[in-house]
CSV table of C-alpha atoms in Angstrom, one decimal:
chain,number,residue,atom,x,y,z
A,1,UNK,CA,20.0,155.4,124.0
A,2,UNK,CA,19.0,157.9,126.5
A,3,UNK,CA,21.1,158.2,129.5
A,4,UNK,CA,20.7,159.8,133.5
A,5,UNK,CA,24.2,160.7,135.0
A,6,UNK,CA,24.4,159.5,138.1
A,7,UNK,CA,27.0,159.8,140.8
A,8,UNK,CA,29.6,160.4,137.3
A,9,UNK,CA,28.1,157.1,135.7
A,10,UNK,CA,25.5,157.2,132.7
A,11,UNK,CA,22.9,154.7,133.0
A,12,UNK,CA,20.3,153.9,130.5
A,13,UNK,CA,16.7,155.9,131.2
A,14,UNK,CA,15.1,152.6,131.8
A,15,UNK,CA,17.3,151.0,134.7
A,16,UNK,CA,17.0,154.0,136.9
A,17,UNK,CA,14.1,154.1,139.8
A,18,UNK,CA,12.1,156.5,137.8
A,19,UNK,CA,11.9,153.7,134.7
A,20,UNK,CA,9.9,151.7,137.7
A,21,UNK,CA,7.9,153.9,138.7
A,22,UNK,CA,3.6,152.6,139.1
A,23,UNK,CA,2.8,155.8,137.1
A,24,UNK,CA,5.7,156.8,134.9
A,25,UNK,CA,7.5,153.7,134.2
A,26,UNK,CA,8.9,152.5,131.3
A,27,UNK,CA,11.1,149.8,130.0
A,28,UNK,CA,12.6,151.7,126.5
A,29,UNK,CA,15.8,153.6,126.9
A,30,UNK,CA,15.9,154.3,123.1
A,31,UNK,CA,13.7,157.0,122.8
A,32,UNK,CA,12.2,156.2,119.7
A,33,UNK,CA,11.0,153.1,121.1
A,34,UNK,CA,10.2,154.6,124.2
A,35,UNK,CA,7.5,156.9,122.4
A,36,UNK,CA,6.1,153.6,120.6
A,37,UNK,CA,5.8,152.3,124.5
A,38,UNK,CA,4.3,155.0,125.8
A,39,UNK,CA,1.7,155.7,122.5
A,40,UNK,CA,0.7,152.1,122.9
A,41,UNK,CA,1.8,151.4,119.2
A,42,UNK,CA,-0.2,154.4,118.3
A,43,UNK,CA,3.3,155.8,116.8
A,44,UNK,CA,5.7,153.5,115.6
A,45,UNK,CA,9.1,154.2,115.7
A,46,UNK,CA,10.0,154.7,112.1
A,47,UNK,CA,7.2,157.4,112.2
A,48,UNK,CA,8.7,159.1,114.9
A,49,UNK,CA,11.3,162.4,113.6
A,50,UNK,CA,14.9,162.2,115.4
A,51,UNK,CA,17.2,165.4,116.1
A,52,UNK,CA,20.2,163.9,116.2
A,53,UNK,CA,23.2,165.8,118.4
A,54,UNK,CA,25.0,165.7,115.0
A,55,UNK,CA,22.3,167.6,113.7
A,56,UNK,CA,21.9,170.3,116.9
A,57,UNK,CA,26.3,170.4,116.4
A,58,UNK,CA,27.1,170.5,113.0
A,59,UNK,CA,23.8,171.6,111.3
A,60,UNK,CA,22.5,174.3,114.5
A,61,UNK,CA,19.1,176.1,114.0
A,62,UNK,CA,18.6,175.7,110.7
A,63,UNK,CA,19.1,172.3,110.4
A,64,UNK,CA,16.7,171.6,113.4
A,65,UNK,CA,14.0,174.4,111.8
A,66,UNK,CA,14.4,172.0,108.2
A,67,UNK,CA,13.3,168.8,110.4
A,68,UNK,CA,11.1,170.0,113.1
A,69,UNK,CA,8.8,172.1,109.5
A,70,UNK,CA,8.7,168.7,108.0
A,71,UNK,CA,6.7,167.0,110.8
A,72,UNK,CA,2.8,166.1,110.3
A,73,UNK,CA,0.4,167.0,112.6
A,74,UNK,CA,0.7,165.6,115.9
A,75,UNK,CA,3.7,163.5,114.5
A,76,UNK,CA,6.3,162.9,117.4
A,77,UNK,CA,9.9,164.5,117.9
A,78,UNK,CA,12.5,163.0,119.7
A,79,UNK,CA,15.4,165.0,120.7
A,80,UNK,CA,19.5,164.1,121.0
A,81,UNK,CA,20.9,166.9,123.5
A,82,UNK,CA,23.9,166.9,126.3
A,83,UNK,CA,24.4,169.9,127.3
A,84,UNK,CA,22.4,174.0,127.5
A,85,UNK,CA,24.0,175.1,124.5
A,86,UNK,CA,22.4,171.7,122.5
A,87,UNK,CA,19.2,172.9,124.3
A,88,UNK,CA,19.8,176.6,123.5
A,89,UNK,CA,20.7,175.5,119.7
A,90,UNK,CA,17.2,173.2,119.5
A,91,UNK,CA,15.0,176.4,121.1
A,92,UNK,CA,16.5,179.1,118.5
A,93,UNK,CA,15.4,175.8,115.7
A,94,UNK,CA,12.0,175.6,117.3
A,95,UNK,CA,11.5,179.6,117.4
A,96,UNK,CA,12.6,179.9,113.9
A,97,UNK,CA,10.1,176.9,113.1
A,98,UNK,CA,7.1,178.7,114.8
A,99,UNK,CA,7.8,181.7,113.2
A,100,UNK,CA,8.8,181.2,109.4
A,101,UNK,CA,6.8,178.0,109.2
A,102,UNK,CA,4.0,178.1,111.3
A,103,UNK,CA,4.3,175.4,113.0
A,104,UNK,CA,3.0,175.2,116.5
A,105,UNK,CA,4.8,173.0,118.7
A,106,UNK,CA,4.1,170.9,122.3
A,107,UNK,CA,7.3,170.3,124.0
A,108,UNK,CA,7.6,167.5,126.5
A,109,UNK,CA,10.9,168.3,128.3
A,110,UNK,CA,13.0,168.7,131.2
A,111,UNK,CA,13.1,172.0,132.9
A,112,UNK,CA,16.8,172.8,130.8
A,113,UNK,CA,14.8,173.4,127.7
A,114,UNK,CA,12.5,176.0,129.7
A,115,UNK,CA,15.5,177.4,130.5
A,116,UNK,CA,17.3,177.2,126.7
A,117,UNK,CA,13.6,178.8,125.3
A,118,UNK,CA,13.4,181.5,127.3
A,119,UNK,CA,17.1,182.7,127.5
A,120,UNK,CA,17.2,182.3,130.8
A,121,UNK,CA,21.2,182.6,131.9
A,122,UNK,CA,22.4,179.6,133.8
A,123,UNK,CA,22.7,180.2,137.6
A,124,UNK,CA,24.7,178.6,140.3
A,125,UNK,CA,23.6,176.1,142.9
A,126,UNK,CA,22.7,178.5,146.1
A,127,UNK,CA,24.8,177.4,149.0
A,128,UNK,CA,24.9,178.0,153.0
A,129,UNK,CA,26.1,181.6,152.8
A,130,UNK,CA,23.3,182.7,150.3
A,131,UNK,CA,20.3,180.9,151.7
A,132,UNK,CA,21.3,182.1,155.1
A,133,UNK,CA,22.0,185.8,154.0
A,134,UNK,CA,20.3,188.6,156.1
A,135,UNK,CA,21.1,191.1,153.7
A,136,UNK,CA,18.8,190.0,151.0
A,137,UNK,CA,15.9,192.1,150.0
A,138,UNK,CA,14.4,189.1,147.9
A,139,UNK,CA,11.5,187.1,149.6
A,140,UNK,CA,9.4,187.8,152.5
């Protein structure tokens, strides 16, 4: 089941606002089934591949490489991950994927993974003193 925290609770993808939405809803929290919903049955769910967190934890980029270079073409990937360094551990699978097996790769993601596949370090929230800083050279 995929989960949103919210307010220190996790609740299931589908029972959150966003699950409602006219455009983007959806009523799966599973995401296996969720791809079924959203493919219209064009991909079932035992034909969807699964990178388990087990699999990002125990088996790291190697383990992810093995299942992401056995996919078929256009075959759906969905993806167990917590935290950056799950996300960090599933982009070095995904580089090592393109590069020694040639696979190429659409990502569908939140914007962590940008930040895991471009090794971009994680960066505080700004706060009152920063945004109101006159000594900054950044910006206009």
């Amino acid at each position: 089941v995929h989960y949103v925290a919210e307010e220190k609770k996790l609740i299931p993808a589908a029972e959150t606002p966003f699950a409602k939405d006219a455009a983007f809803g959806f009523t799966n929290s599973n995401l296996l089934d969720y791809v079924e919903e959203k493919t219209q049955g064009r991909f079932k769910r035992d034909q969807v591949q699964s990178i388990t967190i087990e699999d990002i934890r125990k088996g790291g980029p190697d383990i992810v490489r093995k299942k992401l270079a056995t996919l078929s073409k256009l075959q759906p990937c969905v993806v167990n991950a917590v935290t950056l360094r799950d996300m960090q551990v599933l982009a070095l699978g995904l580089l090592d994927a393109e590069a020694k097996d040639q696979k190429r790769i659409l990502v569908r993601s939140a914007a962590s993974f940008v930040q895991a596949r471009i090794g971009l370090p994680k960066k505080p929230l700004l706060n009152a003193d920063t945004i109101n800083s006159l000594n900054s050279s950044n910006g206009g």
